[in-house]
Coordinates of C-alpha atoms and ligand atoms in Angstrom, one line a residue:
M295 CA -18.2 12.5 12.0
N296 CA -15.1 14.4 13.0
A297 CA -14.9 13.0 16.5
P298 CA -11.6 11.6 17.7
P299 CA -11.2 7.9 17.5
S300 CA -13.0 6.1 20.2
C301 CA -10.8 3.9 22.5
D302 CA -10.8 1.5 25.4
P303 CA -7.6 2.3 27.2
A304 CA -8.3 0.0 30.1
P305 CA -5.3 -1.7 31.6
Q306 CA -6.0 -5.5 31.8
G307 CA -7.3 -5.3 35.5
D308 CA -9.9 -7.9 35.7
A309 CA -8.3 -11.4 35.2
L310 CA -11.4 -13.1 33.8
T311 CA -12.6 -10.6 31.3
G312 CA -9.6 -8.4 30.6
L313 CA -11.6 -5.3 31.3
G314 CA -10.6 -2.7 33.9
T315 CA -11.8 -2.6 37.5
R316 CA -13.8 -0.2 39.6
D317 CA -10.6 1.5 40.6
T318 CA -9.7 2.1 36.9
A319 CA -13.2 3.7 36.4
L320 CA -12.8 6.0 39.5
A321 CA -9.5 7.2 38.2
R322 CA -10.8 7.8 34.7
L323 CA -13.9 9.6 35.9
A324 CA -11.7 12.0 37.9
E325 CA -9.5 12.6 34.9
W326 CA -12.4 13.4 32.6
Q327 CA -13.9 15.7 35.1
T328 CA -10.7 17.7 35.3
A329 CA -10.6 18.0 31.5
G330 CA -14.3 18.9 31.3
G331 CA -17.0 17.7 28.9
S332 CA -20.0 15.6 29.2
I333 CA -19.8 12.2 31.0
H334 CA -22.4 9.4 30.8
A335 CA -22.4 6.3 32.8
L336 CA -24.2 3.0 32.6
L337 CA -24.1 0.1 35.1
V338 CA -25.4 -3.3 33.9
G339 CA -26.4 -6.2 36.2
F340 CA -28.2 -9.5 35.5
R341 CA -31.3 -10.8 37.3
R342 CA -30.8 -14.1 39.0
F343 CA -27.3 -14.6 37.7
D344 CA -26.6 -17.1 40.4
A345 CA -29.3 -19.3 39.1
Q346 CA -27.4 -19.6 35.8
N347 CA -24.3 -20.5 37.7
L348 CA -26.3 -23.2 39.5
A349 CA -28.0 -24.5 36.4
F350 CA -25.0 -24.6 34.1
G351 CA -22.0 -24.5 36.4
T352 CA -19.6 -21.8 37.3
A353 CA -17.4 -22.5 34.3
A354 CA -20.4 -21.7 32.1
G355 CA -21.1 -18.6 34.1
D356 CA -17.6 -17.4 33.7
A357 CA -17.7 -18.1 30.0
A358 CA -21.0 -16.0 29.8
L359 CA -19.2 -13.1 31.7
V360 CA -16.3 -13.2 29.2
E361 CA -18.9 -13.1 26.3
V362 CA -20.8 -10.1 28.0
A363 CA -17.4 -8.3 28.3
Q364 CA -16.8 -8.9 24.6
R365 CA -20.4 -7.7 23.6
L366 CA -19.9 -4.6 25.9
R367 CA -16.6 -3.7 24.2
H368 CA -17.9 -4.3 20.8
F369 CA -21.0 -2.2 21.4
A370 CA -19.0 0.7 22.9
A371 CA -16.5 0.6 20.0
A372 CA -19.3 0.8 17.5
E373 CA -21.6 3.2 19.2
I374 CA -19.5 5.7 21.2
E375 CA -17.6 8.2 19.1
G376 CA -15.7 9.9 22.0
A377 CA -13.5 8.2 24.7
W378 CA -14.9 5.4 26.7
L379 CA -14.1 2.8 29.3
A380 CA -15.7 -0.5 30.2
V381 CA -14.9 -2.2 33.5
R382 CA -16.2 -5.2 35.5
D383 CA -17.4 -3.9 38.7
G384 CA -17.2 -7.1 40.6
G385 CA -19.3 -10.2 40.2
S386 CA -21.7 -10.0 37.2
R387 CA -21.9 -6.2 37.1
F388 CA -20.3 -4.2 34.4
L389 CA -19.9 -0.4 34.1
L390 CA -19.5 1.6 30.9
I391 CA -18.5 5.3 31.0
A392 CA -18.3 7.6 28.1
N393 CA -16.9 11.1 27.6
E394 CA -18.8 12.6 24.7
P395 CA -21.6 15.1 24.1
C396 CA -24.8 13.1 23.7
S397 CA -28.4 13.8 24.6
R398 CA -30.2 12.1 27.5
E399 CA -32.5 10.3 24.9
A400 CA -29.6 9.1 22.8
W401 CA -27.8 7.7 25.9
Q402 CA -31.0 5.9 27.0
L403 CA -31.6 4.6 23.4
A404 CA -28.0 3.3 23.4
A405 CA -28.5 1.5 26.7
G406 CA -31.6 -0.2 25.4
Q407 CA -29.7 -1.4 22.4
L408 CA -26.8 -2.7 24.7
L409 CA -29.3 -4.6 26.8
A410 CA -30.9 -6.2 23.7
A411 CA -27.3 -7.3 22.7
L412 CA -26.7 -8.7 26.1
A413 CA -30.0 -10.5 26.2
R414 CA -29.1 -12.5 23.1
P415 CA -28.5 -16.2 23.9
I416 CA -24.9 -17.1 24.9
V417 CA -23.8 -20.5 23.8
T418 CA -21.4 -22.3 26.1
S419 CA -20.2 -25.9 26.2
A420 CA -22.6 -26.5 29.1
G421 CA -25.6 -25.2 27.3
T422 CA -27.2 -22.0 26.1
L423 CA -27.6 -19.2 28.7
R424 CA -30.2 -16.5 28.4
L425 CA -29.5 -13.5 30.7
S426 CA -31.9 -10.8 31.8
P427 CA -29.9 -7.6 31.9
R428 CA -30.9 -4.4 33.7
A429 CA -29.2 -1.1 33.6
A430 CA -28.9 2.1 35.7
L431 CA -28.0 5.3 33.8
L432 CA -26.6 8.6 34.9
R433 CA -25.1 11.9 33.5
A434 CA -22.4 13.1 35.7
T435 CA -21.5 16.7 36.2
D436 CA -18.1 18.0 37.1
A437 CA -19.1 18.6 40.7
D438 CA -20.1 14.9 41.3
D439 CA -17.6 12.9 43.4
P440 CA -16.6 9.7 41.3
A441 CA -17.3 7.4 44.2
S442 CA -20.8 8.8 44.8
V443 CA -21.5 8.4 41.1
L444 CA -20.9 4.8 41.3
D445 CA -22.7 4.4 44.5
R446 CA -25.8 6.1 43.1
L447 CA -25.7 3.8 40.0
G448 CA -25.3 0.9 42.3
Q449 CA -28.4 1.8 44.4
T450 CA -30.5 2.5 41.2
L451 CA -29.5 -0.8 39.7
E452 CA -30.5 -2.7 42.9
T453 CA -33.9 -1.1 42.7
A454 CA -34.3 -2.0 39.0
M455 CA -33.3 -5.6 39.6
A456 CA -35.9 -6.0 42.3
Q457 CA -38.7 -4.9 39.8
S458 CA -39.6 -7.3 37.1
G459 CA -40.9 -5.0 34.4
R460 CA -38.2 -2.3 34.3
R461 CA -35.1 -2.7 32.4
L462 CA -33.7 0.8 32.5
A463 CA -33.7 3.3 35.3
W464 CA -32.1 6.8 35.7
A465 CA -30.1 7.3 38.9
D466 CA -30.9 11.1 39.0
G467 CA -34.4 10.4 40.2
E468 CA -35.9 11.8 37.0
A469 CA -38.6 9.5 35.6
T470 CA -37.3 7.0 33.0
R471 CA -39.0 8.5 30.1
L472 CA -37.7 9.4 26.8
G473 CA -38.7 12.8 25.4
L474 CA -40.4 10.6 22.8
S475 CA -42.4 7.4 23.4
A476 CA -41.3 4.2 21.8
A477 CA -44.5 4.3 19.7
Q478 CA -43.7 7.8 18.6
L479 CA -40.1 6.8 17.5
E480 CA -41.6 4.0 15.5
A481 CA -44.0 6.3 13.8
D482 CA -41.1 8.8 13.2
L483 CA -39.1 6.1 11.5
I484 CA -41.8 5.4 8.9
Q485 CA -41.9 9.2 8.0
A486 CA -38.2 9.4 8.2
L487 CA -37.9 7.2 5.1
D488 CA -40.0 9.6 3.1
R489 CA -38.6 12.7 4.5
G490 CA -35.0 11.8 3.6
E491 CA -33.8 11.8 7.2
I492 CA -32.1 8.4 6.7
E493 CA -28.6 9.0 5.4
V494 CA -26.0 6.6 4.2
V495 CA -22.3 7.4 4.8
F496 CA -19.4 5.6 3.3
Q497 CA -16.2 4.5 5.0
P498 CA -13.3 3.9 2.6
Q499 CA -11.7 0.4 2.5
F500 CA -8.0 0.0 1.2
A501 CA -5.8 -2.8 -0.1
C502 CA -3.0 -3.8 2.3
A503 CA -0.5 -4.4 -0.4
D504 CA -0.3 -0.9 -1.8
N505 CA -2.8 1.3 0.3
R506 CA -5.0 2.0 -2.7
L507 CA -8.6 2.7 -2.3
T508 CA -10.7 -0.4 -3.1
G509 CA -14.2 0.6 -2.1
A510 CA -16.4 1.6 0.8
E511 CA -18.8 0.1 3.4
A512 CA -22.2 1.8 3.5
L513 CA -23.3 2.8 7.1
A514 CA -26.8 4.1 7.9
R515 CA -27.4 7.2 10.1
W516 CA -30.8 8.8 11.1
N517 CA -30.9 12.6 11.3
H518 CA -33.8 12.7 13.8
P519 CA -35.4 16.1 13.9
K520 CA -35.5 16.1 17.8
L521 CA -32.9 13.7 18.9
G522 CA -30.1 14.6 16.5
K523 CA -27.9 12.1 14.7
L524 CA -28.7 8.4 15.7
G525 CA -26.4 5.6 14.8
A526 CA -27.3 2.4 12.9
G527 CA -27.6 0.4 16.1
A528 CA -30.5 2.6 17.4
L529 CA -32.0 2.9 14.0
F530 CA -32.3 -0.9 13.5
T531 CA -33.5 -1.5 17.1
I532 CA -36.4 0.9 16.5
A533 CA -37.0 -0.7 13.0
E534 CA -37.1 -4.2 14.6
R535 CA -39.6 -3.2 17.2
A536 CA -41.9 -1.8 14.5
D537 CA -41.3 -4.6 12.1
H538 CA -39.8 -2.4 9.4
V539 CA -36.4 -3.8 8.9
A540 CA -37.1 -5.0 5.4
Q541 CA -38.3 -1.5 4.4
L542 CA -35.4 0.2 6.0
S543 CA -32.8 -2.2 4.6
G544 CA -34.4 -1.8 1.1
H545 CA -34.2 2.0 1.5
I546 CA -30.6 2.0 2.6
A547 CA -29.6 -0.5 -0.2
R548 CA -31.2 1.7 -2.9
L549 CA -29.5 4.9 -1.6
A550 CA -26.1 3.1 -1.4
L551 CA -26.4 1.5 -4.8
Q552 CA -27.4 4.8 -6.4
A553 CA -24.4 6.6 -4.9
A554 CA -22.0 3.7 -5.8
H555 CA -23.2 3.8 -9.4
K556 CA -21.4 7.2 -9.7
W557 CA -18.1 5.8 -8.4
P558 CA -15.1 4.8 -10.6
M559 CA -15.7 1.3 -11.9
D560 CA -12.9 -0.4 -10.0
L561 CA -14.5 0.4 -6.6
R562 CA -16.6 -2.0 -4.7
L563 CA -19.6 -1.3 -2.3
S564 CA -20.2 -3.3 1.0
L565 CA -23.7 -3.5 2.3
N566 CA -24.5 -4.7 5.9
V567 CA -27.3 -7.3 6.0
T568 CA -29.3 -8.1 9.1
P569 CA -30.6 -11.5 10.2
A570 CA -34.1 -10.2 9.7
D571 CA -33.3 -9.4 6.1
L572 CA -32.0 -13.0 5.4
A573 CA -35.0 -14.6 7.2
G574 CA -37.4 -12.8 4.8
A575 CA -38.8 -14.9 2.0
D576 CA -37.4 -13.0 -1.0
Y577 CA -34.5 -10.9 0.0
D578 CA -32.4 -12.2 -2.8
K579 CA -35.2 -11.2 -5.3
Q580 CA -35.7 -7.8 -3.9
L581 CA -32.0 -7.0 -3.9
A582 CA -31.6 -8.3 -7.4
A583 CA -34.3 -6.0 -8.5
L584 CA -32.7 -3.0 -6.8
I585 CA -29.3 -3.9 -8.4
K586 CA -31.1 -3.9 -11.8
Q587 CA -32.9 -0.7 -11.3
T588 CA -29.9 1.2 -10.1
R589 CA -27.7 -0.4 -12.8
F590 CA -25.0 -1.4 -10.4
A591 CA -22.8 -4.4 -11.4
P592 CA -23.5 -7.3 -9.0
W593 CA -19.8 -8.4 -9.0
R594 CA -18.9 -5.0 -7.4
L595 CA -21.1 -5.7 -4.4
T596 CA -20.2 -7.3 -1.1
L597 CA -22.7 -8.3 1.6
E598 CA -21.6 -8.3 5.1
V599 CA -23.3 -10.8 7.5
T600 CA -22.7 -11.4 11.1
E601 CA -22.7 -14.8 12.9
Q602 CA -26.1 -13.7 14.4
V603 CA -27.5 -14.7 11.1
L604 CA -26.7 -18.2 12.0
L605 CA -28.8 -18.2 15.2
G606 CA -31.8 -18.5 13.0
D607 CA -32.4 -20.8 10.1
V608 CA -28.9 -21.5 8.9
T609 CA -30.0 -23.6 5.9
H610 CA -32.4 -20.8 4.7
A611 CA -29.7 -18.1 5.2
A612 CA -27.2 -20.3 3.3
D613 CA -29.6 -20.8 0.5
V614 CA -30.3 -17.1 0.1
L615 CA -26.7 -16.2 0.3
G616 CA -25.9 -19.0 -2.2
R617 CA -28.3 -17.6 -4.7
L618 CA -26.9 -14.2 -4.3
A619 CA -23.4 -15.5 -4.7
T620 CA -24.3 -17.0 -8.1
Q621 CA -25.1 -13.6 -9.4
G622 CA -21.5 -12.6 -8.7
I623 CA -22.2 -10.9 -5.3
Q624 CA -19.5 -11.6 -2.7
I625 CA -20.1 -12.5 0.9
A626 CA -18.2 -11.4 4.0
L627 CA -18.6 -12.8 7.5
D628 CA -18.5 -9.6 9.6
D629 CA -17.3 -9.0 13.3
F630 CA -15.4 -12.4 13.2
G631 CA -13.8 -13.0 16.5
A632 CA -16.2 -10.8 18.4
G633 CA -18.2 -13.7 19.9
F634 CA -17.7 -17.4 20.2
C635 CA -16.5 -18.2 16.7
N636 CA -18.0 -21.4 15.5
F637 CA -15.8 -22.6 12.7
R638 CA -18.6 -24.9 11.4
Y639 CA -20.4 -21.8 10.0
L640 CA -17.5 -21.2 7.7
Q641 CA -18.3 -24.4 5.9
L642 CA -22.0 -23.7 5.9
L643 CA -22.0 -20.3 4.2
P644 CA -20.7 -19.4 0.7
L645 CA -18.1 -16.9 1.9
H646 CA -15.4 -14.8 0.1
Y647 CA -14.1 -12.7 3.0
L648 CA -13.6 -12.9 6.7
K649 CA -13.9 -9.4 8.3
L650 CA -12.0 -9.4 11.6
D651 CA -13.7 -7.6 14.5
R652 CA -11.7 -4.7 15.6
A653 CA -11.1 -6.3 19.0
M654 CA -9.0 -8.8 17.2
I655 CA -6.5 -6.2 15.9
D656 CA -6.8 -4.1 19.0
G657 CA -5.8 -6.8 21.4
V658 CA -2.7 -8.1 19.6
A659 CA -0.1 -5.5 20.6
G660 CA 1.5 -6.8 23.7
S661 CA -0.3 -10.1 23.8
A662 CA 1.5 -13.2 22.4
R663 CA -1.6 -15.3 22.9
D664 CA -3.9 -12.9 20.9
L665 CA -1.3 -12.8 18.1
A666 CA -1.3 -16.6 18.1
V667 CA -5.0 -16.6 17.7
L668 CA -4.9 -14.0 15.0
R669 CA -2.4 -16.1 13.1
A670 CA -4.5 -19.3 13.4
I671 CA -7.5 -17.5 12.1
I672 CA -5.6 -16.0 9.1
A673 CA -4.1 -19.5 8.3
M674 CA -7.5 -21.0 8.4
A675 CA -9.0 -18.3 6.2
R676 CA -6.1 -19.0 3.7
A677 CA -6.8 -22.7 3.7
L678 CA -10.5 -21.9 3.0
E679 CA -9.4 -19.4 0.2
L680 CA -11.0 -16.5 2.1
K681 CA -9.5 -13.0 2.0
V682 CA -9.3 -11.3 5.3
I683 CA -10.3 -7.7 6.0
A684 CA -9.1 -5.9 9.2
E685 CA -11.4 -3.3 10.5
G686 CA -11.1 -0.6 13.2
V687 CA -7.5 0.1 12.2
E688 CA -6.7 3.3 14.1
S689 CA -2.9 3.3 14.2
E690 CA 0.0 2.8 11.8
A691 CA 1.2 -0.1 14.0
Q692 CA -2.2 -1.8 13.6
R693 CA -2.1 -1.3 9.8
Q694 CA 1.4 -2.8 9.5
L695 CA 0.3 -5.7 11.7
A696 CA -2.7 -6.4 9.5
A697 CA -0.6 -6.2 6.4
G698 CA 2.3 -8.2 7.8
E699 CA 0.0 -11.0 9.1
G700 CA -1.6 -11.4 5.7
C701 CA -4.9 -9.3 5.6
S702 CA -5.7 -8.3 2.2
H703 CA -7.7 -5.2 3.0
Y704 CA -8.2 -2.7 5.9
Q705 CA -10.6 0.0 7.0
G706 CA -10.4 2.3 10.0
F707 CA -10.1 5.9 11.3
L708 CA -6.3 5.8 10.7
R709 CA -7.1 6.5 7.0
A710 CA -10.7 7.7 6.8
Q711 CA -13.9 8.2 8.9
P712 CA -17.3 7.4 7.2
M713 CA -18.2 10.3 4.9
D714 CA -21.4 11.4 3.1
A715 CA -22.0 10.4 -0.5
A716 CA -20.7 13.6 -2.1
A717 CA -17.6 13.6 0.0
F718 CA -16.8 10.0 -0.8
R719 CA -17.3 10.5 -4.5
E720 CA -14.8 13.3 -4.4
Y721 CA -12.5 11.3 -2.3
A722 CA -12.7 8.4 -4.8
L723 CA -12.1 10.7 -7.8
S724 CA -9.0 12.2 -6.2
N725 CA -7.5 8.9 -4.8
Ligands
LIG916 P1 -20.0 -2.8 11.5 O1 -20.6 -3.4 10.3 O2 -18.9 -3.6 12.2 O3 -19.4 -1.3 11.0 C1 -18.2 -0.7 11.4 C2 -18.5 0.2 12.5 O4 -17.1 0.6 13.1 C3 -19.1 1.5 12.0 O5 -19.8 2.1 13.1 C4 -17.8 2.5 11.8 O6 -18.2 3.8 11.9 C5 -16.9 2.0 12.9 N1 -15.6 2.2 12.7 C6 -14.9 2.3 11.6 N2 -13.6 2.4 11.6 C7 -13.3 2.5 13.0 C8 -12.2 2.7 13.8 O7 -11.1 2.8 13.3 N3 -12.4 2.7 15.1 C9 -13.6 2.5 15.8 N4 -13.7 2.5 17.0 N5 -14.7 2.3 15.0 C10 -14.7 2.3 13.6 P2 -21.4 2.4 12.8 O8 -21.6 3.1 11.5 O9 -21.9 3.1 14.0 O10 -22.1 1.1 12.7 C11 -22.3 0.2 13.8 C12 -22.9 -1.0 13.3 O11 -24.2 -0.9 12.9 C13 -22.2 -1.6 12.1 O12 -21.1 -2.4 12.6 C14 -23.3 -2.5 11.7 O13 -23.4 -3.9 12.3 C15 -24.5 -1.8 11.8 N6 -24.9 -1.0 10.7 C16 -24.5 0.1 10.2 N7 -25.0 0.5 9.1 C17 -26.0 -0.5 8.7 C18 -26.9 -0.7 7.7 O14 -27.0 0.1 6.8 N8 -27.6 -1.9 7.7 C19 -27.4 -2.8 8.7 N9 -28.1 -3.9 8.7 N10 -26.6 -2.6 9.8 C20 -25.8 -1.5 9.8
LIG917 CA1 -20.0 -4.2 8.6
LIG918 CA1 -17.6 -5.2 11.7

């Protein structure tokens, strides 16, 4: 994980979404080609978007596009380690380009994952929209003319949109096939658990007040024998398809708790929880058993849940989290500000922390409106006695902003990348 920080350096070209425009993408492609390195592109469109506009009104359609832009940004920031750029290519089309080495299979897996995120329901004041995203993919060479790259993607997307069964299509004419079938990947995952291919890395977290190390967030990776390193997003997409989320989550929790047991006593461990985990009948019992087996003190554990948890059975999720909280476990609402924040959730869940999505901190420099929103959220968190964690802190200016505005903790590439268990233990002992 020594890649440079990812970024979305788009000027605010598109008034509706704040993303760049087609021209921004053309210029960026030319720049990257001059510098060299591998370029991947992905153009997303939605089948029958006009029908959504008709059914819900154009204001709801616009709100959906803003949400799509937000999900796209969030996806790129989490999944792409190199430089990237997201733009709105007119209407309801969005283009994502990335400048990082990555296999064809990994780019296709990432695209599948993005489409799954974009297909999730979008709640607007006029109703809930369900979009059917399609994507065209391409790997560009230095010899490709930027305009022809976008044209080829556009033509491929047109074809994909006309066909009902096909969600992804490669623009280079090669068949849309992964080197491995979906069924093979699912089978690989089951073996991966036993073969030790699933790794947990730890990203340090710090106190804003004095910059001291306070703990780490556990993040999963899959060292796939053929595809190379896959991120947690791809890993969980495959696990969900194969119905193995509970098994995978248990495996990751065990590895993380075992590692954290060897840390200095004052450090906390944060674990990510998926909606599928919480929907299960006895997640709290299984976790309690693991905590006992690994002899980790429950009050040193934080569980990070996202708002997605609340799209399912909220009462059940609140009950399970409530039972965990009574054991001393703390709960953080993750990626806050990434989607439509529904403040009602804050009253439903037993929360201790709000973890601001990195887009919240990222947008603030240069935007008085974004700063006002950040201040309002932090004031609300204070009123509810929640601590606020800033994530994705990449610059000293962002760290100062987070500290100055009242965040209690921060995490980000500025101070540390995720590192393997041995490296984190060493880091913890020397900090
Ligand atoms: P998340 O929970 O928001 O995790 C933070 C992500 O941001 C991590 O990506 C981390 O590497 C990245 N990150 C940290 N600092 C910075 C920064 O300064 N700049 C930028 N651009 N990125 C930063 P990662 O590890 O790829 O994880 C992506 C998402 O996958 C996570 O987002 C989380 O939702 C999910 N995830 C990761 N590990 C697990 C897991 O063990 N279980 C579950 N259920 N989900 C996981
Ligand atoms: Ca998290
Ligand atoms: Ca997050």
